[in-house]
Coordinates of C-alpha atoms in Angstrom, one line a residue:
X1 CA -25.0 -24.1 -14.0
X2 CA -23.3 -25.7 -11.0
X3 CA -24.7 -23.0 -8.7
X4 CA -28.2 -23.6 -10.1
X5 CA -27.9 -27.3 -9.5
X6 CA -26.7 -26.8 -5.9
X7 CA -29.8 -24.7 -5.2
X8 CA -32.1 -27.3 -6.8
X9 CA -30.6 -30.1 -4.9
X10 CA -30.7 -28.1 -1.6
X11 CA -27.0 -28.7 -1.2
X12 CA -25.7 -25.1 -1.2
X13 CA -23.3 -26.0 1.7
X14 CA -20.3 -23.7 1.6
X15 CA -19.7 -21.4 -1.3
X16 CA -16.7 -19.1 -1.8
X17 CA -17.2 -16.1 -4.2
X18 CA -13.8 -14.9 -5.4
X19 CA -13.1 -11.8 -7.5
X20 CA -12.3 -8.2 -7.8
X21 CA -14.3 -5.4 -6.0
X22 CA -17.6 -4.2 -7.5
X23 CA -18.4 -7.3 -9.5
X24 CA -21.5 -8.5 -7.6
X25 CA -20.4 -10.9 -4.9
X26 CA -22.6 -9.4 -2.2
X27 CA -25.5 -9.0 -4.6
X28 CA -25.3 -12.7 -5.5
X29 CA -25.5 -13.6 -1.8
X30 CA -28.7 -11.6 -1.4
X31 CA -30.1 -13.3 -4.5
X32 CA -29.3 -16.7 -3.2
X33 CA -31.2 -15.9 0.0
X34 CA -34.2 -15.0 -2.0
X35 CA -33.9 -18.1 -4.1
X36 CA -33.6 -20.5 -1.2
X37 CA -36.0 -18.7 1.1
X38 CA -33.5 -18.7 4.0
X39 CA -32.8 -15.6 6.1
X40 CA -29.5 -13.9 5.3
X41 CA -27.2 -12.9 8.2
X42 CA -24.2 -10.8 7.2
X43 CA -20.9 -10.5 9.0
X44 CA -17.7 -8.7 8.0
X45 CA -14.5 -10.5 8.8
X46 CA -12.9 -7.1 9.3
X47 CA -15.0 -6.1 12.2
X48 CA -16.4 -9.4 13.6
X49 CA -14.7 -12.0 15.8
X50 CA -15.4 -15.5 17.2
X51 CA -18.0 -14.1 19.6
X52 CA -20.2 -12.6 16.9
X53 CA -19.7 -15.7 14.8
X54 CA -20.8 -18.0 17.6
X55 CA -23.9 -15.8 18.3
X56 CA -25.0 -16.1 14.7
X57 CA -24.4 -19.8 14.6
X58 CA -26.4 -20.3 17.8
X59 CA -29.3 -18.3 16.3
X60 CA -29.1 -20.5 13.2
X61 CA -29.4 -23.7 15.3
X62 CA -32.5 -22.3 17.0
X63 CA -34.0 -21.5 13.6
X64 CA -33.5 -25.0 12.4
X65 CA -34.7 -26.5 15.7
X66 CA -38.0 -24.6 15.3
X67 CA -38.6 -25.8 11.8
X68 CA -37.3 -22.8 9.9
X69 CA -35.5 -22.9 6.6
X70 CA -31.7 -23.2 6.6
X71 CA -30.3 -19.6 7.1
X72 CA -27.5 -18.2 4.9
X73 CA -24.4 -16.8 6.6
X74 CA -22.6 -14.3 4.4
X75 CA -19.1 -13.4 5.5
X76 CA -17.5 -10.5 3.6
X77 CA -13.7 -10.5 3.3
X78 CA -13.6 -14.0 4.7
X79 CA -9.9 -14.2 4.1
X80 CA -9.5 -11.8 7.1
X81 CA -10.6 -14.5 9.5
X82 CA -7.7 -16.4 11.1
X83 CA -7.4 -20.1 11.1
X84 CA -9.3 -20.5 14.4
X85 CA -12.2 -18.4 13.2
X86 CA -12.4 -20.3 9.9
X87 CA -12.3 -23.6 11.8
X88 CA -15.2 -22.5 14.0
X89 CA -17.4 -22.5 10.9
X90 CA -16.8 -26.1 10.0
X91 CA -19.1 -28.1 12.4
X92 CA -22.2 -26.1 11.5
X93 CA -21.5 -26.1 7.8
X94 CA -21.0 -29.9 7.8
X95 CA -24.2 -30.4 9.8
X96 CA -26.2 -28.2 7.5
X97 CA -27.1 -25.7 10.2
X98 CA -26.1 -22.8 7.8
X99 CA -25.3 -22.3 4.2
X100 CA -22.0 -20.4 4.2
X101 CA -21.3 -17.8 1.5
X102 CA -17.8 -16.3 1.8
X103 CA -16.7 -13.4 -0.4
X104 CA -13.1 -12.5 -0.9
X105 CA -10.9 -10.4 -3.2
X106 CA -7.9 -12.6 -2.4
X107 CA -7.2 -15.9 -4.1
X108 CA -8.8 -18.4 -1.7
X109 CA -6.1 -21.0 -2.4
X110 CA -3.7 -18.6 -0.7
X111 CA -6.1 -17.1 1.9
X112 CA -8.5 -19.8 3.1
X113 CA -7.3 -22.8 5.2
X114 CA -7.4 -26.2 3.6
X115 CA -10.2 -27.7 5.8
X116 CA -12.7 -25.0 4.8
X117 CA -11.4 -24.9 1.2
X118 CA -12.0 -28.7 0.7
X119 CA -15.6 -28.3 1.9
X120 CA -16.4 -25.3 -0.4
X121 CA -17.4 -24.7 -4.0
X122 CA -15.4 -21.8 -5.5
X123 CA -16.9 -19.4 -8.0
X124 CA -14.6 -16.9 -9.6
X125 CA -16.0 -13.5 -10.7
X126 CA -14.5 -11.5 -13.6
X127 CA -14.4 -7.7 -13.9
X128 CA -17.5 -6.4 -15.7
X129 CA -17.2 -5.5 -19.4
X130 CA -17.4 -1.9 -20.5
X131 CA -20.6 -2.7 -22.3
X132 CA -22.2 -4.0 -19.1
X133 CA -21.0 -1.0 -17.1
X134 CA -22.4 1.4 -19.8
X135 CA -25.8 -0.3 -19.4
X136 CA -25.6 0.0 -15.6
X137 CA -24.7 3.7 -15.8
X138 CA -27.6 4.4 -18.2
X139 CA -30.0 2.6 -15.9
X140 CA -28.8 4.6 -12.9
X141 CA -29.5 7.9 -14.7
X142 CA -33.0 6.8 -15.7
X143 CA -34.2 5.1 -12.6
X144 CA -36.0 7.6 -10.4
X145 CA -36.5 5.1 -7.5
X146 CA -33.1 3.6 -7.0
X147 CA -31.0 5.9 -9.1
X148 CA -30.6 9.5 -10.3
X149 CA -33.7 9.6 -12.5
X150 CA -35.2 12.6 -10.6
X151 CA -32.3 14.8 -11.5
X152 CA -32.4 16.3 -15.0
X153 CA -29.2 15.3 -16.8
X154 CA -27.7 15.6 -20.3
X155 CA -24.9 13.3 -21.3
X156 CA -22.3 14.5 -23.7
X157 CA -20.9 11.9 -26.2
X158 CA -18.0 9.8 -24.7
X159 CA -18.6 10.8 -21.1
X160 CA -20.2 7.5 -19.9
X161 CA -17.9 5.5 -22.2
X162 CA -14.8 7.1 -20.7
X163 CA -16.0 6.3 -17.2
X164 CA -16.8 2.7 -18.1
X165 CA -13.3 2.3 -19.4
X166 CA -11.6 4.0 -16.5
X167 CA -13.1 2.0 -13.6
X168 CA -11.7 -1.3 -14.9
X169 CA -14.7 -3.5 -14.3
X170 CA -15.7 -2.1 -10.9
X171 CA -19.5 -1.4 -10.9
X172 CA -19.5 0.1 -7.4
X173 CA -16.8 2.6 -8.3
X174 CA -18.6 3.5 -11.5
X175 CA -21.8 4.3 -9.7
X176 CA -20.0 6.2 -7.0
X177 CA -18.3 8.4 -9.6
X178 CA -21.5 9.0 -11.4
X179 CA -23.3 9.9 -8.2
X180 CA -20.6 12.5 -7.2
X181 CA -20.7 14.0 -10.7
X182 CA -24.4 14.5 -10.7
X183 CA -25.0 15.5 -7.1
X184 CA -22.1 18.0 -6.9
X185 CA -23.3 19.9 -9.9
X186 CA -25.6 22.9 -9.2
X187 CA -26.7 23.7 -12.8
X188 CA -29.8 22.1 -14.2
X189 CA -29.9 20.1 -16.3
X190 CA -26.6 18.6 -15.2
X191 CA -24.3 18.3 -18.2
X192 CA -22.2 15.2 -17.9
X193 CA -18.9 15.6 -19.7
X194 CA -15.7 13.6 -19.8
X195 CA -14.0 16.3 -17.8
X196 CA -16.7 16.3 -15.1
X197 CA -16.2 12.5 -14.8
X198 CA -12.5 12.8 -14.4
X199 CA -12.9 15.5 -11.7
X200 CA -15.3 13.2 -9.8
X201 CA -12.9 10.2 -9.9
X202 CA -10.0 9.3 -7.7
X203 CA -6.9 7.7 -9.2
X204 CA -7.0 3.9 -8.9
X205 CA -4.8 2.5 -6.1
X206 CA -2.7 -0.4 -7.2
X207 CA -3.0 -3.4 -4.9
X208 CA 0.0 -5.3 -3.7
X209 CA 0.4 -8.4 -1.4
X210 CA 3.7 -10.2 -0.9
X211 CA 2.2 -13.7 -0.7
X212 CA -0.7 -13.6 -3.1
X213 CA -1.7 -13.1 -6.7
X214 CA -1.0 -9.4 -6.8
X215 CA 2.7 -10.1 -6.1

C-alpha cells in the first residue's frame, strides 16, 4: 500500500528493492515505469561506472527541462556501486530529476551507504511460494507467444511440483530449467518427467558473504 501511495502522490523518489534472485525486482521496476509514464533507463552496477551514471543523469535533466515526465533510473545490483558512485546519485534524487529504483540481493543496511539509505524507501521481496511457481510454470507451457505453448508437451504427475520445490522460490531459475528440459528434448510430444527436470537443473550454489546476512 505504501508503494501505491507513493505513486499516487508522485513522490516515488528513491526506492530500494531487496530480496533473493528471481522474485520480480526488475519486473516491478518496469511496471513502475508503465504506471508513472516515465521512461525507464537501466544500468547494472556490475558493468557501469560514474561516467555512464552521469550521462544518464544529464539526459534526465534534459528530459525534465523540455517538459517531459520524470524518468526512472533502475540500477541493478546497486550494492556494487562504491560510496562515491552512490553519493553521485543524491543531488538528482533530492531535486526530483529522476526516480531511483535500486535492486539488490544484499541487505541494504549492510551494502548501501547511510546518506542514500536515509533518502530511500525499502521494500523487501520474499521467495515465491511453490503454489505461485507452479502457476507460473503452467502458464509458460501454455503461452504460445511468450512461453513454450507452440511445443507439444505432456506433463507427468509430480514433475512440475518437484521443480517448484527444488528452485527455492526463484522464478527465473524455474523458467530456465523448464526451457532447457523442453527445448533439449527431440521427441514429440515432450514428456516432462521428474527425472528430466533433475537432468536439466544445476545444483544450487550456496551463497556466503563475510560481512552480510549470509554469514
